[in-house]
Amino acid sequence: MILDRFLITDQAAVVTGAGRGIGAATAVALAQAGADVVISARTEEQLHKVAHEIEAAGRRALGVPADLSALDAAAGLAAAAKDAFGRLDIVVNNVGGTMPRGFMQTKPHHLENAFQFNVGIAHALTRAAVPHLLETGGSVVNISSVMGRVSGRGYLAYGTAKAALAHYTRLAALDLAPKVRINAIAVGSVATSALDIVMTDDGLRTQMEGNTPLGRIGDPDDIAAAVLYLASPAGAYITGKVLEVDGGIDAPNLDMGLPDL
């Protein structure tokens, strides 16, 4: 049956930024599809909750509280999966983000930090994972952003870093083919903690929904489903691609209200 191609029974995955939002939804989705999951985030309490949901799906969870901006900690997640589960099949690089700033407020170190946080961590973990992924014919999914392909005021550091992650995905896919697949998702506006101010303000939420062709803000499960597609046998003929899961937007759907120069 075609649905069997979405199963990842007895595989092992690593998901970063898995304490809440997209990372948490993705970790649970992978477990529901059959995988054991290493989850990492800064906050241990959040990991306990996600681990409980993974175990409720009948799979094993290993929570690793860590600040992944320490690249050795990010790289160590690959070995943690191998030690805990005996294999590693899937890596989801979900850690990322940067505060919006105007052009003149974006200092060189803001750009450097954005690149490190959104690309450097992903590379550190992926590089450490590759020897294990080669054994299983595994898959990597990077969480990029719509802001990596559209223009909007205030997103200089964030958009540049996410564009770099998207092209990193294309380049790495050729380096790792044919044994390891690597793809990315360009995420639009999703109802996570990053959008708390929008979700609790009727005016802002209405503006964002009205500027989105599908008329709603995304749900973390929308992204989790796309991750499962790319990571599972259902996506076996896809590598080096950036899947746009953004409600159809071609421009920022919220005015950041940043001051002029």
mmCIF file of C-alpha atoms in Angstrom:
data_model
loop_
_atom_site.group_PDB
_atom_site.id
_atom_site.type_symbol
_atom_site.label_atom_id
_atom_site.label_comp_id
_atom_site.label_asym_id
_atom_site.label_seq_id
_atom_site.Cartn_x
_atom_site.Cartn_y
_atom_site.Cartn_z
ATOM 1 C CA MET A 1 0.000 0.000 0.000
ATOM 2 C CA ILE A 2 1.143 3.521 -0.738
ATOM 3 C CA LEU A 3 0.645 4.513 2.899
ATOM 4 C CA ASP A 4 3.361 2.040 3.874
ATOM 5 C CA ARG A 5 5.890 4.320 2.180
ATOM 6 C CA PHE A 6 5.282 6.905 4.896
ATOM 7 C CA LEU A 7 6.280 4.450 7.630
ATOM 8 C CA ILE A 8 9.755 4.578 9.176
ATOM 9 C CA THR A 9 9.344 1.569 11.425
ATOM 10 C CA ASP A 10 12.296 0.883 13.745
ATOM 11 C CA GLN A 11 14.360 3.733 12.332
ATOM 12 C CA ALA A 12 16.122 6.256 14.576
ATOM 13 C CA ALA A 13 15.984 10.037 14.292
ATOM 14 C CA VAL A 14 17.529 13.139 15.817
ATOM 15 C CA VAL A 15 15.449 16.324 16.033
ATOM 16 C CA THR A 16 16.962 19.575 17.285
ATOM 17 C CA GLY A 17 14.947 22.388 18.816
ATOM 18 C CA ALA A 18 12.497 19.675 19.841
ATOM 19 C CA GLY A 19 11.181 21.141 23.075
ATOM 20 C CA ARG A 20 8.201 22.849 21.477
ATOM 21 C CA GLY A 21 6.690 24.063 18.223
ATOM 22 C CA ILE A 22 7.840 22.568 14.942
ATOM 23 C CA GLY A 23 10.566 20.467 16.546
ATOM 24 C CA ALA A 24 8.227 18.889 19.084
ATOM 25 C CA ALA A 25 5.518 18.203 16.487
ATOM 26 C CA THR A 26 8.117 16.669 14.176
ATOM 27 C CA ALA A 27 9.575 14.409 16.855
ATOM 28 C CA VAL A 28 6.130 13.096 17.774
ATOM 29 C CA ALA A 29 5.172 12.617 14.114
ATOM 30 C CA LEU A 30 8.314 10.589 13.445
ATOM 31 C CA ALA A 31 7.550 8.435 16.480
ATOM 32 C CA GLN A 32 3.973 7.887 15.344
ATOM 33 C CA ALA A 33 5.385 6.735 11.995
ATOM 34 C CA GLY A 34 7.614 4.210 13.771
ATOM 35 C CA ALA A 35 10.916 5.854 14.758
ATOM 36 C CA ASP A 36 12.807 6.119 18.016
ATOM 37 C CA VAL A 37 13.845 9.734 18.529
ATOM 38 C CA VAL A 38 16.677 11.699 20.149
ATOM 39 C CA ILE A 39 15.296 15.102 21.052
ATOM 40 C CA SER A 40 17.371 18.095 22.072
ATOM 41 C CA ALA A 41 16.577 21.575 23.343
ATOM 42 C CA ARG A 42 17.780 23.923 26.059
ATOM 43 C CA THR A 43 14.886 23.297 28.444
ATOM 44 C CA GLU A 44 14.796 19.885 30.098
ATOM 45 C CA GLU A 45 11.202 20.214 31.274
ATOM 46 C CA GLN A 46 9.992 20.688 27.702
ATOM 47 C CA LEU A 47 11.907 17.600 26.603
ATOM 48 C CA HIS A 48 10.217 15.504 29.293
ATOM 49 C CA LYS A 49 6.810 16.404 27.878
ATOM 50 C CA VAL A 50 7.798 15.584 24.298
ATOM 51 C CA ALA A 51 9.491 12.345 25.401
ATOM 52 C CA HIS A 52 6.248 11.301 27.088
ATOM 53 C CA GLU A 53 4.341 11.841 23.817
ATOM 54 C CA ILE A 54 6.925 9.800 21.904
ATOM 55 C CA GLU A 55 6.648 6.963 24.405
ATOM 56 C CA ALA A 56 2.850 7.163 24.201
ATOM 57 C CA ALA A 57 3.258 6.388 20.504
ATOM 58 C CA GLY A 58 5.091 3.199 21.483
ATOM 59 C CA ARG A 59 8.610 4.374 20.652
ATOM 60 C CA ARG A 60 11.750 5.164 22.628
ATOM 61 C CA ALA A 61 12.863 8.707 23.383
ATOM 62 C CA LEU A 62 16.180 10.109 24.519
ATOM 63 C CA GLY A 63 16.141 13.705 25.717
ATOM 64 C CA VAL A 64 19.423 15.615 25.557
ATOM 65 C CA PRO A 65 19.245 19.062 27.170
ATOM 66 C CA ALA A 66 21.905 21.189 25.487
ATOM 67 C CA ASP A 67 22.813 24.582 24.133
ATOM 68 C CA LEU A 68 23.536 23.536 20.570
ATOM 69 C CA SER A 69 25.357 26.761 19.794
ATOM 70 C CA ALA A 70 28.222 24.775 21.321
ATOM 71 C CA LEU A 71 28.947 22.867 18.131
ATOM 72 C CA ASP A 72 30.466 19.881 19.905
ATOM 73 C CA ALA A 73 27.145 19.398 21.684
ATOM 74 C CA ALA A 74 25.303 19.481 18.348
ATOM 75 C CA ALA A 75 27.694 17.001 16.777
ATOM 76 C CA GLY A 76 27.385 14.714 19.804
ATOM 77 C CA LEU A 77 23.706 14.062 19.113
ATOM 78 C CA ALA A 78 24.638 11.727 16.269
ATOM 79 C CA ALA A 79 26.673 9.482 18.558
ATOM 80 C CA ALA A 80 23.938 9.678 21.186
ATOM 81 C CA ALA A 81 21.443 8.206 18.719
ATOM 82 C CA LYS A 82 23.847 5.473 17.673
ATOM 83 C CA ASP A 83 24.612 4.568 21.292
ATOM 84 C CA ALA A 84 20.964 4.613 22.394
ATOM 85 C CA PHE A 85 19.289 3.000 19.407
ATOM 86 C CA GLY A 86 22.081 1.264 17.498
ATOM 87 C CA ARG A 87 21.546 3.257 14.324
ATOM 88 C CA LEU A 88 20.740 6.670 12.864
ATOM 89 C CA ASP A 89 18.467 7.140 9.852
ATOM 90 C CA ILE A 90 17.032 10.663 10.037
ATOM 91 C CA VAL A 91 18.354 14.057 11.100
ATOM 92 C CA VAL A 92 16.058 17.070 11.363
ATOM 93 C CA ASN A 93 17.951 20.341 11.746
ATOM 94 C CA ASN A 94 15.283 22.542 13.272
ATOM 95 C CA VAL A 95 17.335 24.889 15.479
ATOM 96 C CA GLY A 96 17.369 28.411 14.104
ATOM 97 C CA GLY A 97 16.012 31.921 14.275
ATOM 98 C CA THR A 98 17.197 35.504 14.700
ATOM 99 C CA MET A 99 15.511 38.611 16.072
ATOM 100 C CA PRO A 100 14.348 41.108 13.400
ATOM 101 C CA ARG A 101 16.406 44.307 13.184
ATOM 102 C CA GLY A 102 16.662 47.287 10.894
ATOM 103 C CA PHE A 103 19.584 47.491 8.498
ATOM 104 C CA MET A 104 21.685 49.930 10.538
ATOM 105 C CA GLN A 105 20.875 48.026 13.733
ATOM 106 C CA THR A 106 22.214 44.808 12.190
ATOM 107 C CA LYS A 107 25.864 44.798 13.191
ATOM 108 C CA PRO A 108 28.381 42.401 11.610
ATOM 109 C CA HIS A 109 28.280 40.123 14.637
ATOM 110 C CA HIS A 110 24.493 39.789 14.275
ATOM 111 C CA LEU A 111 25.007 38.427 10.782
ATOM 112 C CA GLU A 112 27.778 36.106 11.928
ATOM 113 C CA ASN A 113 25.693 34.824 14.823
ATOM 114 C CA ALA A 114 22.690 34.230 12.565
ATOM 115 C CA PHE A 115 24.802 32.184 10.172
ATOM 116 C CA GLN A 116 26.295 30.131 12.990
ATOM 117 C CA PHE A 117 22.938 29.475 14.621
ATOM 118 C CA ASN A 118 21.038 28.625 11.441
ATOM 119 C CA VAL A 119 23.750 26.963 9.336
ATOM 120 C CA GLY A 120 26.736 26.158 11.539
ATOM 121 C CA ILE A 121 24.785 23.964 13.955
ATOM 122 C CA ALA A 122 23.103 22.123 11.080
ATOM 123 C CA HIS A 123 26.454 21.429 9.458
ATOM 124 C CA ALA A 124 28.075 20.269 12.705
ATOM 125 C CA LEU A 125 25.328 17.732 13.350
ATOM 126 C CA THR A 126 24.978 16.620 9.728
ATOM 127 C CA ARG A 127 28.723 16.126 9.357
ATOM 128 C CA ALA A 128 28.834 13.998 12.511
ATOM 129 C CA ALA A 129 25.771 12.040 11.373
ATOM 130 C CA VAL A 130 26.936 11.188 7.866
ATOM 131 C CA PRO A 131 29.044 8.118 8.781
ATOM 132 C CA HIS A 132 25.980 6.635 10.506
ATOM 133 C CA LEU A 133 23.586 7.706 7.746
ATOM 134 C CA LEU A 134 25.793 5.996 5.175
ATOM 135 C CA GLU A 135 25.175 2.718 6.969
ATOM 136 C CA THR A 136 21.394 3.090 6.706
ATOM 137 C CA GLY A 137 20.910 5.153 3.548
ATOM 138 C CA GLY A 138 19.539 7.921 5.708
ATOM 139 C CA SER A 139 17.998 11.320 5.198
ATOM 140 C CA VAL A 140 18.485 14.892 6.466
ATOM 141 C CA VAL A 141 15.781 17.558 6.556
ATOM 142 C CA ASN A 142 16.744 21.180 7.217
ATOM 143 C CA ILE A 143 14.159 23.689 8.413
ATOM 144 C CA SER A 144 14.665 26.852 6.367
ATOM 145 C CA SER A 145 12.212 29.722 5.876
ATOM 146 C CA VAL A 146 10.205 31.561 3.280
ATOM 147 C CA MET A 147 12.389 34.547 4.225
ATOM 148 C CA GLY A 148 15.271 32.802 2.501
ATOM 149 C CA ARG A 149 13.613 33.546 -0.855
ATOM 150 C CA VAL A 150 11.463 36.680 -0.381
ATOM 151 C CA SER A 151 12.378 40.211 0.654
ATOM 152 C CA GLY A 152 11.130 41.978 3.744
ATOM 153 C CA ARG A 153 12.365 44.784 5.942
ATOM 154 C CA GLY A 154 14.008 43.694 9.170
ATOM 155 C CA TYR A 155 14.960 40.217 8.028
ATOM 156 C CA LEU A 156 18.487 40.897 6.769
ATOM 157 C CA ALA A 157 20.342 38.535 9.100
ATOM 158 C CA TYR A 158 17.596 35.925 9.357
ATOM 159 C CA GLY A 159 16.761 35.809 5.655
ATOM 160 C CA THR A 160 20.409 35.699 4.624
ATOM 161 C CA ALA A 161 21.086 32.812 6.990
ATOM 162 C CA LYS A 162 18.019 30.864 5.884
ATOM 163 C CA ALA A 163 18.908 31.410 2.223
ATOM 164 C CA ALA A 164 22.353 30.051 3.035
ATOM 165 C CA LEU A 165 20.791 26.993 4.673
ATOM 166 C CA ALA A 166 18.657 26.379 1.583
ATOM 167 C CA HIS A 167 21.677 26.501 -0.718
ATOM 168 C CA TYR A 168 23.738 24.478 1.756
ATOM 169 C CA THR A 169 21.047 21.820 1.302
ATOM 170 C CA ARG A 170 21.450 21.819 -2.480
ATOM 171 C CA LEU A 171 25.240 21.657 -2.311
ATOM 172 C CA ALA A 172 25.368 18.998 0.395
ATOM 173 C CA ALA A 173 22.858 16.868 -1.498
ATOM 174 C CA LEU A 174 25.282 16.507 -4.391
ATOM 175 C CA ASP A 175 28.189 15.776 -2.062
ATOM 176 C CA LEU A 176 26.239 13.045 -0.243
ATOM 177 C CA ALA A 177 24.330 11.469 -3.152
ATOM 178 C CA PRO A 178 23.353 8.773 -3.813
ATOM 179 C CA LYS A 179 23.507 7.185 -0.366
ATOM 180 C CA VAL A 180 22.282 10.061 1.817
ATOM 181 C CA ARG A 181 19.425 12.357 0.848
ATOM 182 C CA ILE A 182 19.220 15.939 2.122
ATOM 183 C CA ASN A 183 16.304 18.308 1.613
ATOM 184 C CA ALA A 184 14.880 21.418 3.256
ATOM 185 C CA ILE A 185 11.534 22.990 4.033
ATOM 186 C CA ALA A 186 10.943 26.704 3.514
ATOM 187 C CA VAL A 187 8.535 27.356 6.351
ATOM 188 C CA GLY A 188 6.004 30.177 6.334
ATOM 189 C CA SER A 189 4.170 31.656 9.328
ATOM 190 C CA VAL A 190 3.505 28.888 11.845
ATOM 191 C CA ALA A 191 1.731 29.127 15.196
ATOM 192 C CA THR A 192 4.714 28.596 17.491
ATOM 193 C CA SER A 193 5.991 30.588 20.476
ATOM 194 C CA ALA A 194 7.770 32.892 18.014
ATOM 195 C CA LEU A 195 4.324 34.124 16.950
ATOM 196 C CA ASP A 196 2.816 34.451 20.425
ATOM 197 C CA ILE A 197 2.446 38.205 20.008
ATOM 198 C CA VAL A 198 0.554 37.655 16.745
ATOM 199 C CA MET A 199 -1.655 34.851 18.008
ATOM 200 C CA THR A 200 -2.771 36.914 21.005
ATOM 201 C CA ASP A 201 -3.470 40.099 19.023
ATOM 202 C CA ASP A 202 -6.609 39.958 16.877
ATOM 203 C CA GLY A 203 -5.432 42.781 14.620
ATOM 204 C CA LEU A 204 -2.029 41.274 13.884
ATOM 205 C CA ARG A 205 -3.451 37.789 13.428
ATOM 206 C CA THR A 206 -6.111 39.043 11.024
ATOM 207 C CA GLN A 207 -3.484 40.946 9.041
ATOM 208 C CA MET A 208 -1.289 37.870 8.745
ATOM 209 C CA GLU A 209 -4.153 35.575 7.816
ATOM 210 C CA GLY A 210 -5.493 38.082 5.266
ATOM 211 C CA ASN A 211 -2.099 38.289 3.564
ATOM 212 C CA THR A 212 -1.794 34.502 3.295
ATOM 213 C CA PRO A 213 -3.480 32.949 0.242
ATOM 214 C CA LEU A 214 -4.703 29.934 2.238
ATOM 215 C CA GLY A 215 -6.208 32.318 4.770
ATOM 216 C CA ARG A 216 -4.700 30.866 7.913
ATOM 217 C CA ILE A 217 -1.521 30.643 9.948
ATOM 218 C CA GLY A 218 0.232 27.311 9.697
ATOM 219 C CA ASP A 219 0.182 24.625 12.353
ATOM 220 C CA PRO A 220 3.362 22.817 13.489
ATOM 221 C CA ASP A 221 1.793 19.579 12.266
ATOM 222 C CA ASP A 222 1.745 21.023 8.734
ATOM 223 C CA ILE A 223 5.537 21.122 8.867
ATOM 224 C CA ALA A 224 5.863 17.804 10.674
ATOM 225 C CA ALA A 225 3.907 16.091 7.898
ATOM 226 C CA ALA A 226 6.245 17.573 5.289
ATOM 227 C CA VAL A 227 9.289 16.412 7.258
ATOM 228 C CA LEU A 228 7.895 12.886 7.392
ATOM 229 C CA TYR A 229 7.289 12.920 3.652
ATOM 230 C CA LEU A 230 10.848 13.989 2.871
ATOM 231 C CA ALA A 231 12.464 11.677 5.423
ATOM 232 C CA SER A 232 10.446 8.546 4.689
ATOM 233 C CA PRO A 233 10.509 6.178 1.705
ATOM 234 C CA ALA A 234 7.676 8.299 0.270
ATOM 235 C CA GLY A 235 10.345 10.896 -0.572
ATOM 236 C CA ALA A 236 12.960 8.402 -1.739
ATOM 237 C CA TYR A 237 13.417 10.079 -5.137
ATOM 238 C CA ILE A 238 13.895 13.583 -3.735
ATOM 239 C CA THR A 239 17.195 15.176 -2.797
ATOM 240 C CA GLY A 240 18.622 18.677 -2.918
ATOM 241 C CA LYS A 241 15.182 20.291 -2.954
ATOM 242 C CA VAL A 242 13.526 23.004 -0.865
ATOM 243 C CA LEU A 243 9.848 22.276 -0.272
ATOM 244 C CA GLU A 244 7.811 25.445 0.282
ATOM 245 C CA VAL A 245 5.248 24.958 3.058
ATOM 246 C CA ASP A 246 4.112 28.540 3.524
ATOM 247 C CA GLY A 247 0.397 28.901 2.793
ATOM 248 C CA GLY A 248 1.170 30.285 -0.659
ATOM 249 C CA ILE A 249 2.824 33.575 0.302
ATOM 250 C CA ASP A 250 5.257 35.343 -2.005
ATOM 251 C CA ALA A 251 5.986 38.270 0.316
ATOM 252 C CA PRO A 252 6.082 38.824 4.081
ATOM 253 C CA ASN A 253 2.547 38.683 5.450
ATOM 254 C CA LEU A 254 3.161 40.948 8.429
ATOM 255 C CA ASP A 255 4.516 44.487 8.643
ATOM 256 C CA MET A 256 7.239 44.424 11.316
ATOM 257 C CA GLY A 257 6.706 48.131 11.997
ATOM 258 C CA LEU A 258 10.435 48.861 12.042
ATOM 259 C CA PRO A 259 11.472 52.514 11.864
ATOM 260 C CA ASP A 260 12.936 54.038 8.720
ATOM 261 C CA LEU A 261 16.697 54.586 8.494
#
